[in-house]
Tab-separated table of N, CA and C in Angstrom:
chain	number	residue	atom	x	y	z
A	12	MET	N	46.985	179.658	44.486
A	12	MET	CA	48.382	180.029	44.406
A	12	MET	C	49.160	179.229	45.447
A	13	ARG	N	50.244	178.642	45.030
A	13	ARG	CA	51.073	177.855	45.931
A	13	ARG	C	52.075	178.747	46.640
A	14	ILE	N	52.271	178.463	47.915
A	14	ILE	CA	53.237	179.229	48.707
A	14	ILE	C	54.501	178.384	48.841
A	15	PHE	N	55.637	179.021	48.591
A	15	PHE	CA	56.905	178.320	48.641
A	15	PHE	C	57.705	178.773	49.855
A	16	ASP	N	58.463	177.841	50.430
A	16	ASP	CA	59.307	178.221	51.564
A	16	ASP	C	60.605	178.825	51.045
A	17	SER	N	61.541	179.074	51.914
A	17	SER	CA	62.780	179.753	51.532
A	17	SER	C	63.625	178.957	50.549
A	18	ASN	N	63.399	177.647	50.464
A	18	ASN	CA	64.159	176.814	49.532
A	18	ASN	C	63.485	176.686	48.182
A	19	GLY	N	62.324	177.338	47.994
A	19	GLY	CA	61.620	177.282	46.730
A	19	GLY	C	60.754	176.044	46.570
A	20	VAL	N	60.465	175.352	47.662
A	20	VAL	CA	59.667	174.130	47.624
A	20	VAL	C	58.322	174.422	48.290
A	21	PRO	N	57.222	173.933	47.705
A	21	PRO	CA	55.925	174.175	48.355
A	21	PRO	C	55.902	173.600	49.768
A	22	ASP	N	55.241	174.320	50.699
A	22	ASP	CA	55.163	173.880	52.090
A	22	ASP	C	54.481	172.532	52.238
A	23	ASP	N	53.587	172.199	51.317
A	23	ASP	CA	52.830	170.954	51.432
A	23	ASP	C	53.429	169.796	50.620
A	24	ASN	N	54.659	169.922	50.194
A	24	ASN	CA	55.312	168.887	49.404
A	24	ASN	C	55.473	167.616	50.234
A	25	ILE	N	54.976	166.500	49.733
A	25	ILE	CA	54.981	165.229	50.465
A	25	ILE	C	56.393	164.750	50.747
A	26	ARG	N	57.279	164.888	49.801
A	26	ARG	CA	58.668	164.445	50.007
A	26	ARG	C	59.339	165.235	51.128
A	27	ILE	N	59.110	166.545	51.121
A	27	ILE	CA	59.705	167.397	52.155
A	27	ILE	C	59.158	167.004	53.522
A	28	LYS	N	57.846	166.751	53.619
A	28	LYS	CA	57.258	166.331	54.894
A	28	LYS	C	57.888	165.021	55.375
A	29	GLY	N	58.100	164.086	54.469
A	29	GLY	CA	58.729	162.815	54.823
A	29	GLY	C	60.146	163.002	55.318
A	30	ILE	N	60.893	163.822	54.617
A	30	ILE	CA	62.278	164.086	55.007
A	30	ILE	C	62.322	164.770	56.367
A	31	ARG	N	61.440	165.765	56.573
A	31	ARG	CA	61.424	166.466	57.856
A	31	ARG	C	61.043	165.527	58.989
A	32	SER	N	60.126	164.604	58.724
A	32	SER	CA	59.730	163.641	59.748
A	32	SER	C	60.921	162.774	60.150
A	33	ILE	N	61.697	162.358	59.174
A	33	ILE	CA	62.894	161.564	59.452
A	33	ILE	C	63.905	162.402	60.227
A	34	LEU	N	64.028	163.685	59.864
A	34	LEU	CA	64.952	164.564	60.569
A	34	LEU	C	64.537	164.773	62.024
A	35	VAL	N	63.227	164.838	62.279
A	35	VAL	CA	62.757	164.962	63.665
A	35	VAL	C	63.232	163.759	64.468
A	36	ASP	N	63.024	162.562	63.931
A	36	ASP	CA	63.450	161.356	64.629
A	36	ASP	C	64.964	161.345	64.841
A	37	ALA	N	65.713	161.772	63.824
A	37	ALA	CA	67.169	161.783	63.937
A	37	ALA	C	67.631	162.792	64.986
A	38	GLU	N	67.039	163.987	64.978
A	38	GLU	CA	67.437	164.995	65.966
A	38	GLU	C	67.058	164.566	67.377
A	39	LEU	N	65.923	163.893	67.529
A	39	LEU	CA	65.537	163.379	68.842
A	39	LEU	C	66.550	162.352	69.333
A	40	ALA	N	66.961	161.448	68.440
A	40	ALA	CA	67.936	160.423	68.812
A	40	ALA	C	69.262	161.066	69.211
A	41	LEU	N	69.703	162.060	68.436
A	41	LEU	CA	70.954	162.746	68.772
A	41	LEU	C	70.852	163.464	70.103
A	42	LYS	N	69.744	164.120	70.341
A	42	LYS	CA	69.555	164.863	71.593
A	42	LYS	C	69.577	163.907	72.783
A	43	GLU	N	68.899	162.764	72.665
A	43	GLU	CA	68.862	161.795	73.759
A	43	GLU	C	70.245	161.200	74.006
A	44	ASN	N	70.967	160.869	72.932
A	44	ASN	CA	72.313	160.313	73.097
A	44	ASN	C	73.263	161.342	73.692
A	45	LYS	N	73.172	162.577	73.235
A	45	LYS	CA	74.059	163.628	73.717
A	45	LYS	C	73.825	163.902	75.201
A	46	THR	N	72.574	163.953	75.613
A	46	THR	CA	72.297	164.294	76.998
A	46	THR	C	72.516	163.114	77.930
A	47	SER	N	72.464	161.894	77.411
A	47	SER	CA	72.609	160.748	78.302
A	47	SER	C	74.067	160.353	78.506
A	48	THR	N	74.987	160.890	77.691
A	48	THR	CA	76.385	160.489	77.812
A	48	THR	C	77.283	161.573	78.385
A	49	LEU	N	76.731	162.698	78.779
A	49	LEU	CA	77.560	163.748	79.360
A	49	LEU	C	78.125	163.285	80.697
A	50	ALA	N	79.399	163.547	80.898
A	50	ALA	CA	80.040	163.128	82.151
A	50	ALA	C	79.405	163.849	83.327
A	51	GLY	N	79.121	163.104	84.368
A	51	GLY	CA	78.558	163.681	85.571
A	51	GLY	C	77.065	163.941	85.506
A	52	GLN	N	76.455	163.654	84.386
A	52	GLN	CA	75.014	163.878	84.246
A	52	GLN	C	74.286	162.558	84.419
A	53	ARG	N	73.097	162.640	84.993
A	53	ARG	CA	72.277	161.433	85.076
A	53	ARG	C	71.664	161.174	83.706
A	54	ASP	N	71.258	159.957	83.466
A	54	ASP	CA	70.612	159.637	82.195
A	54	ASP	C	69.351	160.467	82.030
A	55	PHE	N	69.159	160.966	80.840
A	55	PHE	CA	68.007	161.814	80.557
A	55	PHE	C	67.286	161.241	79.361
A	56	GLN	N	66.063	160.835	79.566
A	56	GLN	CA	65.242	160.323	78.477
A	56	GLN	C	63.977	161.157	78.400
A	57	HIS	N	63.499	161.383	77.208
A	57	HIS	CA	62.257	162.127	77.027
A	57	HIS	C	61.091	161.153	77.078
A	58	ASP	N	60.271	161.283	78.122
A	58	ASP	CA	59.071	160.465	78.209
A	58	ASP	C	58.029	160.950	77.214
A	59	ASP	N	58.074	162.194	76.880
A	59	ASP	CA	57.068	162.805	76.034
A	59	ASP	C	57.760	163.357	74.787
A	60	ARG	N	57.401	162.835	73.638
A	60	ARG	CA	58.020	163.295	72.389
A	60	ARG	C	57.771	164.777	72.154
A	61	ALA	N	56.618	165.265	72.585
A	61	ALA	CA	56.303	166.680	72.382
A	61	ALA	C	57.305	167.573	73.105
A	62	VAL	N	57.722	167.178	74.285
A	62	VAL	CA	58.712	167.960	75.036
A	62	VAL	C	60.042	167.965	74.288
A	63	ALA	N	60.412	166.833	73.734
A	63	ALA	CA	61.668	166.739	72.986
A	63	ALA	C	61.617	167.589	71.721
A	64	VAL	N	60.501	167.525	71.017
A	64	VAL	CA	60.363	168.325	69.791
A	64	VAL	C	60.326	169.813	70.144
A	65	ASP	N	59.705	170.163	71.269
A	65	ASP	CA	59.733	171.549	71.743
A	65	ASP	C	61.170	172.033	71.939
A	66	ALA	N	61.998	171.176	72.502
A	66	ALA	CA	63.401	171.548	72.735
A	66	ALA	C	64.116	171.821	71.413
A	67	ILE	N	63.819	171.019	70.415
A	67	ILE	CA	64.413	171.247	69.087
A	67	ILE	C	63.905	172.570	68.523
A	68	ALA	N	62.609	172.815	68.650
A	68	ALA	CA	62.024	174.066	68.155
A	68	ALA	C	62.637	175.267	68.865
A	69	ASP	N	62.832	175.141	70.173
A	69	ASP	CA	63.457	176.231	70.934
A	69	ASP	C	64.853	176.549	70.401
A	70	THR	N	65.576	175.510	70.019
A	70	THR	CA	66.918	175.698	69.463
A	70	THR	C	66.851	176.512	68.176
A	71	TYR	N	65.918	176.150	67.299
A	71	TYR	CA	65.762	176.905	66.051
A	71	TYR	C	65.302	178.336	66.330
A	72	GLN	N	64.421	178.499	67.301
A	72	GLN	CA	63.967	179.843	67.655
A	72	GLN	C	65.146	180.691	68.121
A	73	ASN	N	65.998	180.121	68.967
A	73	ASN	CA	67.161	180.853	69.475
A	73	ASN	C	68.144	181.211	68.367
A	74	LYS	N	68.184	180.393	67.302
A	74	LYS	CA	69.052	180.684	66.158
A	74	LYS	C	68.440	181.725	65.231
A	75	GLY	N	67.156	182.040	65.442
A	75	GLY	CA	66.471	182.994	64.572
A	75	GLY	C	65.867	182.355	63.344
A	76	ASP	N	65.844	181.025	63.284
A	76	ASP	CA	65.238	180.309	62.155
A	76	ASP	C	63.776	180.027	62.511
A	77	TYR	N	62.921	181.039	62.309
A	77	TYR	CA	61.542	180.953	62.754
A	77	TYR	C	60.715	179.971	61.934
A	78	SER	N	61.057	179.784	60.660
A	78	SER	CA	60.322	178.822	59.834
A	78	SER	C	60.475	177.405	60.375
A	79	CYS	N	61.706	177.017	60.686
A	79	CYS	CA	61.936	175.678	61.236
A	79	CYS	C	61.331	175.564	62.636
A	80	ALA	N	61.426	176.629	63.419
A	80	ALA	CA	60.839	176.608	64.761
A	80	ALA	C	59.334	176.379	64.669
A	81	ILE	N	58.674	177.081	63.758
A	81	ILE	CA	57.226	176.898	63.576
A	81	ILE	C	56.931	175.467	63.194
A	82	TRP	N	57.739	174.920	62.298
A	82	TRP	CA	57.488	173.548	61.856
A	82	TRP	C	57.600	172.570	63.023
A	83	PHE	N	58.632	172.703	63.826
A	83	PHE	CA	58.819	171.791	64.962
A	83	PHE	C	57.759	172.009	66.047
A	84	TYR	N	57.393	173.273	66.300
A	84	TYR	CA	56.310	173.514	67.267
A	84	TYR	C	55.000	172.893	66.773
A	85	THR	N	54.778	172.936	65.466
A	85	THR	CA	53.574	172.321	64.896
A	85	THR	C	53.602	170.806	65.086
A	86	GLU	N	54.775	170.210	64.946
A	86	GLU	CA	54.909	168.769	65.204
A	86	GLU	C	54.598	168.458	66.670
A	87	ALA	N	55.133	169.269	67.576
A	87	ALA	CA	54.875	169.073	69.005
A	87	ALA	C	53.384	169.236	69.299
A	88	LEU	N	52.759	170.192	68.637
A	88	LEU	CA	51.324	170.413	68.805
A	88	LEU	C	50.527	169.187	68.380
A	89	GLU	N	50.932	168.580	67.303
A	89	GLU	CA	50.247	167.365	66.826
A	89	GLU	C	50.376	166.231	67.847
A	90	PHE	N	51.563	166.056	68.413
A	90	PHE	CA	51.748	165.029	69.452
A	90	PHE	C	50.834	165.301	70.645
A	91	ARG	N	50.772	166.564	71.045
A	91	ARG	CA	49.947	166.917	72.210
A	91	ARG	C	48.457	166.714	71.929
A	92	ARG	N	48.032	167.071	70.726
A	92	ARG	CA	46.614	166.888	70.381
A	92	ARG	C	46.241	165.408	70.367
A	93	LYS	N	47.119	164.579	69.843
A	93	LYS	CA	46.845	163.137	69.845
A	93	LYS	C	46.757	162.602	71.269
A	94	LYS	N	47.650	163.062	72.119
A	94	LYS	CA	47.632	162.627	73.515
A	94	LYS	C	46.354	163.084	74.212
A	95	ALA	N	45.935	164.325	73.938
A	95	ALA	CA	44.721	164.865	74.559
A	95	ALA	C	43.478	164.104	74.110
A	96	GLN	N	43.463	163.648	72.865
A	96	GLN	CA	42.315	162.890	72.364
A	96	GLN	C	42.155	161.561	73.087
A	97	MET	N	43.247	160.996	73.555
A	97	MET	CA	43.184	159.705	74.236
A	97	MET	C	42.754	159.842	75.692
A	98	LEU	N	42.827	161.056	76.240
A	98	LEU	CA	42.495	161.260	77.643
A	98	LEU	C	40.999	161.516	77.824
A	99	THR	N	40.493	161.110	78.967
A	99	THR	CA	39.119	161.448	79.318
A	99	THR	C	39.113	162.795	80.023
A	100	GLU	N	37.939	163.317	80.287
A	100	GLU	CA	37.836	164.605	80.976
A	100	GLU	C	38.480	164.516	82.359
A	101	GLY	N	39.005	165.604	82.825
A	101	GLY	CA	39.601	165.638	84.160
A	101	GLY	C	40.819	166.522	84.205
A	102	ALA	N	41.540	166.420	85.295
A	102	ALA	CA	42.702	167.276	85.528
A	102	ALA	C	43.792	167.042	84.488
A	103	GLN	N	44.017	165.766	84.129
A	103	GLN	CA	45.060	165.457	83.146
A	103	GLN	C	44.725	166.073	81.784
A	104	LYS	N	43.457	166.003	81.401
A	104	LYS	CA	43.013	166.593	80.133
A	104	LYS	C	43.209	168.112	80.163
A	105	ALA	N	42.905	168.747	81.298
A	105	ALA	CA	43.084	170.188	81.427
A	105	ALA	C	44.559	170.564	81.321
A	106	CYS	N	45.431	169.768	81.937
A	106	CYS	CA	46.880	170.020	81.843
A	106	CYS	C	47.354	169.913	80.403
A	107	GLU	N	46.850	168.916	79.709
A	107	GLU	CA	47.239	168.743	78.301
A	107	GLU	C	46.723	169.907	77.457
A	108	SER	N	45.528	170.405	77.777
A	108	SER	CA	44.976	171.560	77.059
A	108	SER	C	45.851	172.797	77.270
A	109	VAL	N	46.348	172.967	78.466
A	109	VAL	CA	47.244	174.097	78.752
A	109	VAL	C	48.533	173.939	77.947
A	110	ASP	N	49.057	172.721	77.857
A	110	ASP	CA	50.265	172.478	77.053
A	110	ASP	C	50.008	172.783	75.580
A	111	ILE	N	48.830	172.410	75.097
A	111	ILE	CA	48.455	172.721	73.710
A	111	ILE	C	48.437	174.233	73.513
A	112	ALA	N	47.835	174.955	74.454
A	112	ALA	CA	47.776	176.415	74.352
A	112	ALA	C	49.173	177.026	74.384
A	113	ARG	N	50.051	176.502	75.225
A	113	ARG	CA	51.429	177.012	75.280
A	113	ARG	C	52.131	176.847	73.935
A	114	THR	N	51.929	175.704	73.321
A	114	THR	CA	52.561	175.453	72.023
A	114	THR	C	51.992	176.388	70.964
A	115	ILE	N	50.679	176.574	70.959
A	115	ILE	CA	50.065	177.495	70.005
A	115	ILE	C	50.584	178.910	70.248
A	116	CYS	N	50.773	179.266	71.498
A	116	CYS	CA	51.300	180.584	71.846
A	116	CYS	C	52.719	180.767	71.279
A	117	LYS	N	53.525	179.718	71.344
A	117	LYS	CA	54.878	179.789	70.780
A	117	LYS	C	54.826	179.963	69.266
A	118	ILE	N	53.898	179.255	68.618
A	118	ILE	CA	53.746	179.404	67.165
A	118	ILE	C	53.312	180.831	66.843
A	119	ALA	N	52.384	181.368	67.630
A	119	ALA	CA	51.926	182.743	67.411
A	119	ALA	C	53.073	183.731	67.573
A	120	GLN	N	53.913	183.481	68.562
A	120	GLN	CA	55.073	184.356	68.776
A	120	GLN	C	55.991	184.330	67.552
A	121	MET	N	56.238	183.131	67.000
A	121	MET	CA	57.092	183.021	65.820
A	121	MET	C	56.456	183.744	64.625
A	122	ARG	N	55.138	183.600	64.488
A	122	ARG	CA	54.432	184.278	63.395
A	122	ARG	C	54.569	185.797	63.527
A	123	SER	N	54.447	186.294	64.735
A	123	SER	CA	54.568	187.753	64.910
A	123	SER	C	55.995	188.210	64.637
A	124	LEU	N	56.987	187.414	65.011
A	124	LEU	CA	58.379	187.767	64.724
A	124	LEU	C	58.665	187.767	63.223
A	125	ARG	N	57.901	186.966	62.480
A	125	ARG	CA	58.038	186.950	61.019
A	125	ARG	C	57.201	188.034	60.351
A	126	GLY	N	56.458	188.807	61.158
A	126	GLY	CA	55.632	189.871	60.603
A	126	GLY	C	54.269	189.405	60.134
A	127	GLU	N	53.887	188.206	60.483
A	127	GLU	CA	52.590	187.648	60.091
A	127	GLU	C	51.590	187.915	61.220
A	128	PHE	N	51.235	189.184	61.368
A	128	PHE	CA	50.452	189.622	62.521
A	128	PHE	C	49.018	189.098	62.509
A	129	GLU	N	48.417	188.990	61.339
A	129	GLU	CA	47.039	188.494	61.276
A	129	GLU	C	46.972	187.040	61.744
A	130	ALA	N	47.897	186.218	61.261
A	130	ALA	CA	47.937	184.809	61.683
A	130	ALA	C	48.237	184.706	63.175
A	131	ALA	N	49.165	185.523	63.650
A	131	ALA	CA	49.516	185.508	65.074
A	131	ALA	C	48.326	185.911	65.931
A	132	SER	N	47.588	186.903	65.494
A	132	SER	CA	46.420	187.369	66.238
A	132	SER	C	45.366	186.276	66.365
A	133	ILE	N	45.135	185.553	65.289
A	133	ILE	CA	44.174	184.443	65.311
A	133	ILE	C	44.634	183.372	66.298
A	134	LEU	N	45.917	183.051	66.260
A	134	LEU	CA	46.450	182.034	67.163
A	134	LEU	C	46.386	182.489	68.621
A	135	PHE	N	46.674	183.761	68.870
A	135	PHE	CA	46.568	184.275	70.239
A	135	PHE	C	45.122	184.193	70.748
A	136	ASP	N	44.156	184.402	69.853
A	136	ASP	CA	42.750	184.263	70.248
A	136	ASP	C	42.427	182.827	70.640
A	137	VAL	N	42.990	181.870	69.917
A	137	VAL	CA	42.792	180.454	70.245
A	137	VAL	C	43.372	180.151	71.625
A	138	VAL	N	44.556	180.681	71.889
A	138	VAL	CA	45.206	180.483	73.190
A	138	VAL	C	44.318	181.027	74.301
A	139	LYS	N	43.794	182.214	74.102
A	139	LYS	CA	42.930	182.833	75.114
A	139	LYS	C	41.698	181.963	75.380
A	140	ARG	N	41.076	181.456	74.314
A	140	ARG	CA	39.887	180.599	74.485
A	140	ARG	C	40.215	179.326	75.252
A	141	ILE	N	41.358	178.733	74.959
A	141	ILE	CA	41.746	177.501	75.667
A	141	ILE	C	41.990	177.800	77.140
A	142	TYR	N	42.730	178.871	77.417
A	142	TYR	CA	42.999	179.227	78.815
A	142	TYR	C	41.699	179.497	79.576
A	143	HIS	N	40.755	180.148	78.922
A	143	HIS	CA	39.473	180.412	79.580
A	143	HIS	C	38.660	179.134	79.763
A	144	SER	N	38.754	178.213	78.807
A	144	SER	CA	37.975	176.970	78.906
A	144	SER	C	38.434	176.084	80.064
A	145	VAL	N	39.720	176.156	80.402
A	145	VAL	CA	40.228	175.364	81.536
A	145	VAL	C	40.305	176.210	82.808
A	146	GLN	N	39.799	177.437	82.718
A	146	GLN	CA	39.738	178.367	83.843
A	146	GLN	C	41.114	178.629	84.458
A	147	LEU	N	42.078	178.873	83.583
A	147	LEU	CA	43.418	179.232	84.039
A	147	LEU	C	43.353	180.633	84.647
A	148	PRO	N	43.832	180.808	85.881
A	148	PRO	CA	43.750	182.131	86.524
A	148	PRO	C	44.580	183.183	85.779
A	149	ASN	N	44.117	184.412	85.841
A	149	ASN	CA	44.816	185.507	85.157
A	149	ASN	C	46.204	185.783	85.721
A	150	ASP	N	46.470	185.341	86.945
A	150	ASP	CA	47.791	185.563	87.526
A	150	ASP	C	48.730	184.370	87.331
A	151	HIS	N	48.287	183.371	86.568
A	151	HIS	CA	49.129	182.211	86.278
A	151	HIS	C	50.278	182.646	85.358
A	152	PRO	N	51.486	182.114	85.550
A	152	PRO	CA	52.633	182.523	84.714
A	152	PRO	C	52.408	182.308	83.211
A	153	PHE	N	51.720	181.242	82.832
A	153	PHE	CA	51.470	181.001	81.407
A	153	PHE	C	50.550	182.070	80.834
A	154	TYR	N	49.548	182.469	81.616
A	154	TYR	CA	48.622	183.507	81.150
A	154	TYR	C	49.347	184.847	81.053
A	155	LYS	N	50.193	185.135	82.018
A	155	LYS	CA	50.976	186.372	81.980
A	155	LYS	C	51.913	186.384	80.777
A	156	ASP	N	52.526	185.234	80.471
A	156	ASP	CA	53.405	185.119	79.311
A	156	ASP	C	52.622	185.375	78.029
A	157	TYR	N	51.415	184.828	77.955
A	157	TYR	CA	50.550	185.055	76.794
A	157	TYR	C	50.275	186.550	76.628
A	158	LEU	N	49.934	187.228	77.725
A	158	LEU	CA	49.642	188.663	77.669
A	158	LEU	C	50.881	189.459	77.253
A	159	ASP	N	52.056	189.061	77.751
A	159	ASP	CA	53.307	189.736	77.380
A	159	ASP	C	53.593	189.585	75.887
A	160	GLN	N	53.399	188.378	75.368
A	160	GLN	CA	53.657	188.153	73.943
A	160	GLN	C	52.655	188.902	73.078
A	161	LEU	N	51.407	188.932	73.513
A	161	LEU	CA	50.381	189.684	72.777
A	161	LEU	C	50.707	191.170	72.768
A	162	SER	N	51.146	191.685	73.912
A	162	SER	CA	51.529	193.092	74.008
A	162	SER	C	52.728	193.402	73.122
A	163	ALA	N	53.703	192.494	73.118
A	163	ALA	CA	54.904	192.693	72.279
A	163	ALA	C	54.521	192.732	70.796
A	164	MET	N	53.571	191.859	70.405
A	164	MET	CA	53.153	191.855	69.003
A	164	MET	C	52.472	193.176	68.645
A	165	ARG	N	51.661	193.679	69.540
A	165	ARG	CA	50.944	194.933	69.255
A	165	ARG	C	51.883	196.123	69.152
A	166	LYS	N	53.051	196.054	69.781
A	166	LYS	CA	54.026	197.137	69.725
A	166	LYS	C	54.831	197.115	68.438
A	167	MET	N	54.816	195.985	67.732
A	167	MET	CA	55.614	195.863	66.495
A	167	MET	C	55.015	196.666	65.355
């Protein structure tokens, strides 16, 4: 059975993926131009595409458009995974793993807000495993945020 998004188009439609990819590039360009030309502001460039895509996803999340937010967070996750694959073991790899877990945590949060609790629960489990694999302390702000989001989902 095919699952359709709110526009009636299958989620895996190749044309839609192509269009969304172009839109990501366009929104990134607009964001960079907008932030670099503000009066009194220093030039701001995104060294990391994942951070820029996260910012776009955050915007959609704040608007309540969780489907688009999930899509953009998934794009950011892909950028981070590719970057992590190029790194060797060490502190940098662990930092990238934490960033991957943060992004997955954001996707899980969006899933829970959409009422997709089973999917969110699976994603939260992945986040927990990643945090444990890099030995992130339980009092770390990211770990506390994960616990808060998990608790919020359980209250829904």
